[in-house]
Coordinates of C-alpha atoms in Angstrom, one line a residue:
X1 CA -11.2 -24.3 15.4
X2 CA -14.1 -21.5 14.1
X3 CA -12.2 -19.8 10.7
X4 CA -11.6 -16.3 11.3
X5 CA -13.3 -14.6 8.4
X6 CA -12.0 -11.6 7.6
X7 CA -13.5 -7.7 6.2
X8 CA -12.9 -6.6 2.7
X9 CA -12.0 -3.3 2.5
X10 CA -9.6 -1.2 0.5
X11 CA -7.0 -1.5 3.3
X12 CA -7.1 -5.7 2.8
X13 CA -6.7 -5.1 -1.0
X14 CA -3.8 -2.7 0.0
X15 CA -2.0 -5.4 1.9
X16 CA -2.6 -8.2 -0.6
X17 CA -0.7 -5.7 -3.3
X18 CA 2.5 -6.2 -0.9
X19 CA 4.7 -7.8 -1.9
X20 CA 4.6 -11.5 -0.4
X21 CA 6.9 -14.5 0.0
X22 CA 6.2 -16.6 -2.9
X23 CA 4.1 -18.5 -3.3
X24 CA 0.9 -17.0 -3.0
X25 CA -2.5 -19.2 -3.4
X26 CA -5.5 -17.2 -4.8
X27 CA -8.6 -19.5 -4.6
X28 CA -12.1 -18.2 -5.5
X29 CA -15.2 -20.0 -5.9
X30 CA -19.1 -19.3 -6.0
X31 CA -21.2 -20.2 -2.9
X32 CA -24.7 -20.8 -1.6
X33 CA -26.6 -19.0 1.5
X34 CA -28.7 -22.1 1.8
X35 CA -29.3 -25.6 1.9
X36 CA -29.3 -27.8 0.1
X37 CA -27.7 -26.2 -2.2
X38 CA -24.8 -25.5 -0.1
X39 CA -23.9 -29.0 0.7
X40 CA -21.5 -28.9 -2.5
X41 CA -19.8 -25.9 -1.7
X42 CA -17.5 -27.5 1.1
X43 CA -16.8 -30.4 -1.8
X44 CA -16.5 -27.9 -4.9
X45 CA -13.6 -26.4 -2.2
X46 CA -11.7 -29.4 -1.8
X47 CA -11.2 -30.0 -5.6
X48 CA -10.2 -26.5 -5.9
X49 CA -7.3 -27.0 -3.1
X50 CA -6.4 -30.4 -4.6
X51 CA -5.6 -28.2 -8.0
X52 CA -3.5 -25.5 -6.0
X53 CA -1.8 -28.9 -4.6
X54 CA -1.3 -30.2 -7.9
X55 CA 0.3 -26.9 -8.8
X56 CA 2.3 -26.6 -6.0
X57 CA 4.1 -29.9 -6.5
X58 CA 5.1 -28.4 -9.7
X59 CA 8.0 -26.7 -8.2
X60 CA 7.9 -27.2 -4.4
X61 CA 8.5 -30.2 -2.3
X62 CA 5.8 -32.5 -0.1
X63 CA 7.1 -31.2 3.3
X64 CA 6.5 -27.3 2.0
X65 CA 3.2 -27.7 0.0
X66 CA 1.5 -29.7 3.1
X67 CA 2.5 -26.4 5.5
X68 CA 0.8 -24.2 2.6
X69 CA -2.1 -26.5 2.2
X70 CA -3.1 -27.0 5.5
X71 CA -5.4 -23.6 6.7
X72 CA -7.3 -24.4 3.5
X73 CA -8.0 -27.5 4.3
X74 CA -8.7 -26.7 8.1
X75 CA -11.2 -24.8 6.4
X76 CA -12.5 -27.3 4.4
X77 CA -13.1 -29.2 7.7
X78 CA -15.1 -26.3 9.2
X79 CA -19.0 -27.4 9.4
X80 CA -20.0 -23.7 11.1
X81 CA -18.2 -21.8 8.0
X82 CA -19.9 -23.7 5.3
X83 CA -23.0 -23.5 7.3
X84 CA -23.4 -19.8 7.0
X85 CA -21.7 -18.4 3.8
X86 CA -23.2 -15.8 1.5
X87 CA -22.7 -15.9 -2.5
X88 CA -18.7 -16.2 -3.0
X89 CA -15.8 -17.1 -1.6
X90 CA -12.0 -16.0 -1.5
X91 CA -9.2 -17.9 0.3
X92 CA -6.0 -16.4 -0.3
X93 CA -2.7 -17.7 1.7
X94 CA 1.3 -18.1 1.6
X95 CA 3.8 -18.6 3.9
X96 CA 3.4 -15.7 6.0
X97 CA -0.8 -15.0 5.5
X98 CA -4.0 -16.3 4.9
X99 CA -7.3 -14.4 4.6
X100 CA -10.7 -15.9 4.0
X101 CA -13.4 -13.0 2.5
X102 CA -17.3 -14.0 1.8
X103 CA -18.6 -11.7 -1.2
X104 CA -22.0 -10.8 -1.8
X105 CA -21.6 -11.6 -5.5
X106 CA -20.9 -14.9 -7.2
X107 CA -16.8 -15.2 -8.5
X108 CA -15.8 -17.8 -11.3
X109 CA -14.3 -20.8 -9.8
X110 CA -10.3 -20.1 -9.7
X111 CA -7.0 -21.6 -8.5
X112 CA -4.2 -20.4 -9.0
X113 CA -0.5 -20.4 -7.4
X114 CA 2.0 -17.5 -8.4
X115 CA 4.5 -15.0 -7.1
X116 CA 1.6 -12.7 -6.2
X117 CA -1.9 -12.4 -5.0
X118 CA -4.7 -12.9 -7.9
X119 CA -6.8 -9.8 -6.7
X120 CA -9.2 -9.0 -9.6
X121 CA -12.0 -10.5 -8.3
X122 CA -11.6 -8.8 -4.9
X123 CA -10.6 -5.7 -6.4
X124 CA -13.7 -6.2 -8.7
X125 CA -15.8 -6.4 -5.9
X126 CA -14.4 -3.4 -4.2
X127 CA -14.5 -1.0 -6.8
X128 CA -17.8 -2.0 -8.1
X129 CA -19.2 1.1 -8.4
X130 CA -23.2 -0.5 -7.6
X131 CA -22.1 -0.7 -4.0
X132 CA -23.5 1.1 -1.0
X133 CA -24.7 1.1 2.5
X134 CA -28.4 2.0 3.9
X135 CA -28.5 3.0 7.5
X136 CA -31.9 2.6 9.2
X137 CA -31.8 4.8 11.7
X138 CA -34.8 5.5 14.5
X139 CA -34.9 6.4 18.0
X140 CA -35.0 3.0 19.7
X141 CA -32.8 1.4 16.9
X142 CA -29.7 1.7 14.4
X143 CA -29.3 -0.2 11.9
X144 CA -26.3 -1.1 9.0
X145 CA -26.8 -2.6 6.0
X146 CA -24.9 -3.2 2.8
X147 CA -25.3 -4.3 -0.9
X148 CA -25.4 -4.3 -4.5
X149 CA -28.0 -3.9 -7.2
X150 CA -28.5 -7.7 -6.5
X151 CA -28.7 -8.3 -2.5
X152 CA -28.3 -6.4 0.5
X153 CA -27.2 -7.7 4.1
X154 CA -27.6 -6.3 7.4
X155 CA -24.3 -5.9 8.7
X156 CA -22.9 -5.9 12.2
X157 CA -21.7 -2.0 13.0
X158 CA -18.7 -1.0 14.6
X159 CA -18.7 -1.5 18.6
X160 CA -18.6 2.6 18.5
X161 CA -21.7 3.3 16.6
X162 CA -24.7 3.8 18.7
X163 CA -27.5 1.8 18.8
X164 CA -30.1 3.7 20.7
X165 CA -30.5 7.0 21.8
X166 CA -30.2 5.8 25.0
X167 CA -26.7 4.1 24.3
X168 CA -25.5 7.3 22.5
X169 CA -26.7 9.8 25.3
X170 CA -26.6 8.0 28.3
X171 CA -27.0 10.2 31.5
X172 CA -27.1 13.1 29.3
X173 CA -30.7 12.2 27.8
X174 CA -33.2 14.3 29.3
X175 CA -35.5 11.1 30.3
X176 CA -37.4 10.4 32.8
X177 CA -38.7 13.9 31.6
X178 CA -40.0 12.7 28.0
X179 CA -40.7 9.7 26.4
X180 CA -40.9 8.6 22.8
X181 CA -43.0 6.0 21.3
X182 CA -44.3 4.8 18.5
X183 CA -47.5 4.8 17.0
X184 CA -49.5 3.3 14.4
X185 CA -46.7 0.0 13.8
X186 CA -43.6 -0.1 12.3
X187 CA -44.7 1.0 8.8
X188 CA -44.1 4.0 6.6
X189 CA -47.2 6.0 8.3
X190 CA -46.0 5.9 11.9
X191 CA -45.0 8.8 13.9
X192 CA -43.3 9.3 16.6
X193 CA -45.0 11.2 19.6
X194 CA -43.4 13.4 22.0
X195 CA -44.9 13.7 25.3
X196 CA -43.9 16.9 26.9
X197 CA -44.4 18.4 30.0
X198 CA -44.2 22.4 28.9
X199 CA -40.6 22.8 27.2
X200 CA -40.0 19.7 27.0
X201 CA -40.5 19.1 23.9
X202 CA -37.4 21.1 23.1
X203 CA -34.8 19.2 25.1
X204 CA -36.7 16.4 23.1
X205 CA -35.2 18.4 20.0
X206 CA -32.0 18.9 21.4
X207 CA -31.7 14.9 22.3
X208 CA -32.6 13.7 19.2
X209 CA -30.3 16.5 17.6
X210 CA -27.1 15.0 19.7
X211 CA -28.2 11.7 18.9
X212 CA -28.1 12.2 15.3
X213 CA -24.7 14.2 15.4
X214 CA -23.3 10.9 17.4
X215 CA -24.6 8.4 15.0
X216 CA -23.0 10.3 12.3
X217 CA -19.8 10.7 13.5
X218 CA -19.2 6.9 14.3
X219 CA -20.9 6.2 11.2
X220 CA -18.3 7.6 9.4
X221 CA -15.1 7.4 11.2
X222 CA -16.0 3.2 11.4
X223 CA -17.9 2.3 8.2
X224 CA -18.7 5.3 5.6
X225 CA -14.6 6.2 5.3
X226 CA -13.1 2.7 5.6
X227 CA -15.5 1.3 3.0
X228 CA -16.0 4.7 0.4
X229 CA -19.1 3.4 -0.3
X230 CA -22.0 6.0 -0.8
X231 CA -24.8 6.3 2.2
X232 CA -28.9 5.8 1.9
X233 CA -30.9 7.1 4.9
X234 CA -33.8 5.1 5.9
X235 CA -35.7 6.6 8.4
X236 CA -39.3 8.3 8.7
X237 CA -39.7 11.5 6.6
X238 CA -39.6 13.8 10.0
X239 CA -36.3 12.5 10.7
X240 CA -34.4 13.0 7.4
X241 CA -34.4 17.0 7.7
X242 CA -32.4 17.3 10.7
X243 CA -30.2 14.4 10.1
X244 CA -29.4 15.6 6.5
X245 CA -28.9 18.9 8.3
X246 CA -26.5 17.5 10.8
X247 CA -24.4 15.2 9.4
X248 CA -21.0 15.6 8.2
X249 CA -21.0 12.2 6.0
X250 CA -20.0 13.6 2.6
X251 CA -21.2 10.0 1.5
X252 CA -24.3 10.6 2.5
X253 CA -26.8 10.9 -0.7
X254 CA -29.3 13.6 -0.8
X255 CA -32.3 11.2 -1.6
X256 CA -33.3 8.8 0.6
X257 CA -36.2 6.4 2.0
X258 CA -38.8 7.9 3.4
X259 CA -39.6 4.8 5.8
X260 CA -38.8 2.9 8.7
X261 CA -36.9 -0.1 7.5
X262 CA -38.2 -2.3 9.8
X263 CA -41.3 -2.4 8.0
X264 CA -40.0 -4.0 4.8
X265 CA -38.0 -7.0 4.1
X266 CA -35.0 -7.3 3.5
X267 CA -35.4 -7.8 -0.2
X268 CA -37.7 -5.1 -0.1
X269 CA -35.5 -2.8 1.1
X270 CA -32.8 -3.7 -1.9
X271 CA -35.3 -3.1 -4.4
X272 CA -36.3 0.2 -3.1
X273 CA -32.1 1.5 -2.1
X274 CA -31.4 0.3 -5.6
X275 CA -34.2 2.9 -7.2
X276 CA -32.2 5.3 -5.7
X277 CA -28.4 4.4 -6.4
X278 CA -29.5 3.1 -10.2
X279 CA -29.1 6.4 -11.6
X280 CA -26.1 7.2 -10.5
X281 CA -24.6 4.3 -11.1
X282 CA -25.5 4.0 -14.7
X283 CA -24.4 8.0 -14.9
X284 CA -20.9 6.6 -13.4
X285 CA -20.4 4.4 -16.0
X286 CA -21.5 6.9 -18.8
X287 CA -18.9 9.0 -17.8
X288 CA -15.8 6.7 -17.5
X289 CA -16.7 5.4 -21.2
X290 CA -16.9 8.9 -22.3
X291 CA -13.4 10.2 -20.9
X292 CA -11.7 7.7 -22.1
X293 CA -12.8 7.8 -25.6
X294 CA -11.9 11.5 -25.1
X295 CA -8.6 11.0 -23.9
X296 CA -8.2 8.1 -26.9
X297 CA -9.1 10.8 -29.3
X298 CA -6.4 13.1 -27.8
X299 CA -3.9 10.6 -27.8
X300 CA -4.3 10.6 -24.2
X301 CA -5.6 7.2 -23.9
X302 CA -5.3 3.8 -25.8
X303 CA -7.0 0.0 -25.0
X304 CA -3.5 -1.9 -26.7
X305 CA -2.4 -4.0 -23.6
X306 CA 0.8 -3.7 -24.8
X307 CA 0.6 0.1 -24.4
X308 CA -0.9 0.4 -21.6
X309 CA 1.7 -1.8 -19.8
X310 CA 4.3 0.2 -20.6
X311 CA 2.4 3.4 -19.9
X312 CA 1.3 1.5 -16.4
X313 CA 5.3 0.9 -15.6
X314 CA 5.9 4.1 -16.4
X315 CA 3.7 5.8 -13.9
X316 CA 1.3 7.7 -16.8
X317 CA -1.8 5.9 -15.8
X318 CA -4.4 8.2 -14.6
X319 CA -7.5 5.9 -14.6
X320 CA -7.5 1.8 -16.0
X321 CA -10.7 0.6 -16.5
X322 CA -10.4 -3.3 -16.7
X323 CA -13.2 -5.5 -17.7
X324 CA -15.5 -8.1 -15.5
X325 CA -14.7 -12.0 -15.4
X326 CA -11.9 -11.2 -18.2
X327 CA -8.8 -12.8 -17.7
X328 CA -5.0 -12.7 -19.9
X329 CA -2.7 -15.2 -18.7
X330 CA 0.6 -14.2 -19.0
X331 CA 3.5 -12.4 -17.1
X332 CA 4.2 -9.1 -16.4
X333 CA 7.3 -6.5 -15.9
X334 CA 6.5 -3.8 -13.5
X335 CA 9.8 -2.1 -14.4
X336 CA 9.8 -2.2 -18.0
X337 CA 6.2 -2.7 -18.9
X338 CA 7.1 -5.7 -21.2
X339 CA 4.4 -8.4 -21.3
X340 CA 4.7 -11.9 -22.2
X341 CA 1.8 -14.5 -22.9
X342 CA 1.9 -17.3 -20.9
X343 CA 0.2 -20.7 -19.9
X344 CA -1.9 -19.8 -16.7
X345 CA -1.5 -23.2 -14.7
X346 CA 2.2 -22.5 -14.5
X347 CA 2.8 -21.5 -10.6
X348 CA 4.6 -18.5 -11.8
X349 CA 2.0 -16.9 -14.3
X350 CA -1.0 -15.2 -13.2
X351 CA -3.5 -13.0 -14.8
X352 CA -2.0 -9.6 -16.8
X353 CA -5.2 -7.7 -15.9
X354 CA -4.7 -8.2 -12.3
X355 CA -0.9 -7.3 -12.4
X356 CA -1.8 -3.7 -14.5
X357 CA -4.4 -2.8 -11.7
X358 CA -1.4 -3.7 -9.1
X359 CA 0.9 -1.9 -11.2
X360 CA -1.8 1.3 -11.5
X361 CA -2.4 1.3 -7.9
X362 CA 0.7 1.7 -6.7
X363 CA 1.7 4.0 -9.2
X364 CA -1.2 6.3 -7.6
X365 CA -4.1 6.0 -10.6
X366 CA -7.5 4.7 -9.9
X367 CA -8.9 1.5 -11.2
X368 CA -12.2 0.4 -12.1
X369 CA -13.6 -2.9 -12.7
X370 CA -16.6 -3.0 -14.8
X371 CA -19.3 -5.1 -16.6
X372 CA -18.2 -5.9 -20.3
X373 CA -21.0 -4.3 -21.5
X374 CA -19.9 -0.8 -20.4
X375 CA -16.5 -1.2 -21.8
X376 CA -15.4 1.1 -24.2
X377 CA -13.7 -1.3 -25.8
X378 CA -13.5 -5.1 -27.2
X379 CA -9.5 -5.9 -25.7
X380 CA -10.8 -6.3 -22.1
X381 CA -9.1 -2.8 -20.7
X382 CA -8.8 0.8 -21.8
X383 CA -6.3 3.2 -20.3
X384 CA -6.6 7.0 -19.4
X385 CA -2.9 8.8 -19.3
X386 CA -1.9 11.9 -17.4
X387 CA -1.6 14.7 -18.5

């Protein structure tokens, strides 16, 4: 049977925090978009599923660990799935779940059994502050895509985002009245030409006014608010005024590209939404260094894990910022705060990092994942406190 896969978002993350029935199986590996380098993923998959077995034995019997094992290794057995998978891979199940994610980045090969979800890398990926989505948007065609400073996918929209004028207005357009077209190709110096019978060319206006005011309101009720991520118009420069002027997508950045998207690749495409998201991105990072070391200074703040886990139990965690492909195995006490190091392959330890963002979440702060190199900091976190 064809694996369900399911869509990250901050909801999924939100449900993997739960708590679950013990045990929960976190595995995470890297994959490949194309052959032939994807013919070891499926393999690379089943040695990672024989370790969670191996771990599993550790403390549960046969009957139990087969029942646990066997949607991963359904998967495993799935020539469609491995046949279209993207850069990384997260399979995380128990007795009463199992959710398979693709990620556009690369994660560290990982298997781990504990009495919780290992969520970093997810987590990582969500609140990776280099993500966004570009919406190509043009009379005859709408388009969703979404990425990171190092690809970009086109994405299926939700069934209730338009994807033509003519599916957004229906009856209502003023057709057979005017027509558009397009001139010149699909590139950057095409235009769009009305042809109007007298005034015309203002119910053209009006049309492509409630066309724009409907793609911006499924745009963000089914992608911009589930996802948080911020919102790159591509379109042709007559058509960024009135949607800008329009829309209600406080995502929605002020600069965009001045171009029909179908006239670049893919790639092409990245390299240009990137121009535009760099900045603030790197301006992001600048500022959650800098308000830590401010609230460090103020004795508001402090990168001591120990610290910071009692601080996390204790509900005074305004923002955590935890570092990229770090990991501290050991076990932690969401009541008390008190940490203990620990031996990761033991089916009841997981990752201390992971547990403080759990902990911080729920306790209300906000949680960052971010490269090492923007830490403010050499222990692998650092800890803003409220006020």
């Amino acid at each position: 049977m064809p694996q369900k896969k399911n869509v990250l978002t901050i909801d999924s993350l939100a449900e993997l925090a739960l708590v679950h029935q013990p045990p929960c199986l976190s595995l995470y590996q890297p994959t490949h978009r194309c052959s032939p380098e994807n013919q070891q993923d499926p393999i690379r998959f089943g040695n990672l599923v024989k370790e969670l077995e191996a771990s599993l034995r550790q403390t549960y019997p046969a009957a139990q660990t087969r029942l646990l094992l066997e949607p991963f290794e359904d998967l495993a057995g799935d020539p469609d799935f491995w046949n279209h998978t993207l850069d990384g891979l997260a399979v995380l199940g128990g007795p009463s779940l199992f959710r398979v994610f693709q990620l556009q980045r690369p994660v560290a090969e990982l298997a781990v059994v504990a009495d919780s979800f290992h969520t970093k890398p997810l987590r990582r990926f969500l609140q990776s502050i280099d993500r966004y989505q570009v919406l190509g948007l043009s009379f005859r065609k709408v388009q969703l895509f979404e990425g990171n400073r190092d690809t970009l996918d086109e994405i299926d929209p939700a069934p209730e985002v338009p994807l033509t004028m003519i599916e957004a207005l229906g009856a209502e357009l003023t057709e057979p009245h005017q027509t558009v077209a397009s001139y010149g190709g699909v590139g950057g110096g095409s235009r769009p030409m009305h042809h109007s019978q007298g005034g015309k060319k203002d119910e053209a206006d009006i049309d492509a006014e409630r066309f724009f005011r409907a793609v911006d309101r499924a745009v963000i009720e089914h992608s911009s608010r589930p996802s948080g991520l911020p919102l790159i118009l591509a379109a042709l420069p007559e058509h960024h005024h009135l949607f800008h002027r329009v829309s209600q997508n406080p995502l929605l950045m002020g600069e965009g590209l001045m171009i029909n998207p179908d006239s670049l690749t893919v790639d092409e495409l990245r390299q240009r939404a990137w121009q535009v998201v760099e900045p603030q991105y790197q301006s992001r990072l600048a500022a959650l260094a800098d308000e830590f070391m401010a609230a460090k200074s103020n004795g508001l703040g402090s990168d001591d894990l120990e610290q910071v886990a009692q601080a996390a139990a204790a509900g005074r965690v305004s923002t955590l910022l935890i570092e990229a492909d770090r990991r501290i195995a050991g076990r932690l006490d969401g009541v008390t705060g008190r940490i203990e190091i620990a031996d990761l392959s033991h089916p009841q330890v997981d990752d201390l990092l992971d547990d403080l963002g759990e902990l911080v979440s729920e306790m209300g702060g906000r949680v960052m994942v971010i490269p090492a190199g923007q830490m403010p900091g050499q222990t692998g976190l650092a800890a803003t406190y409220r006020h």
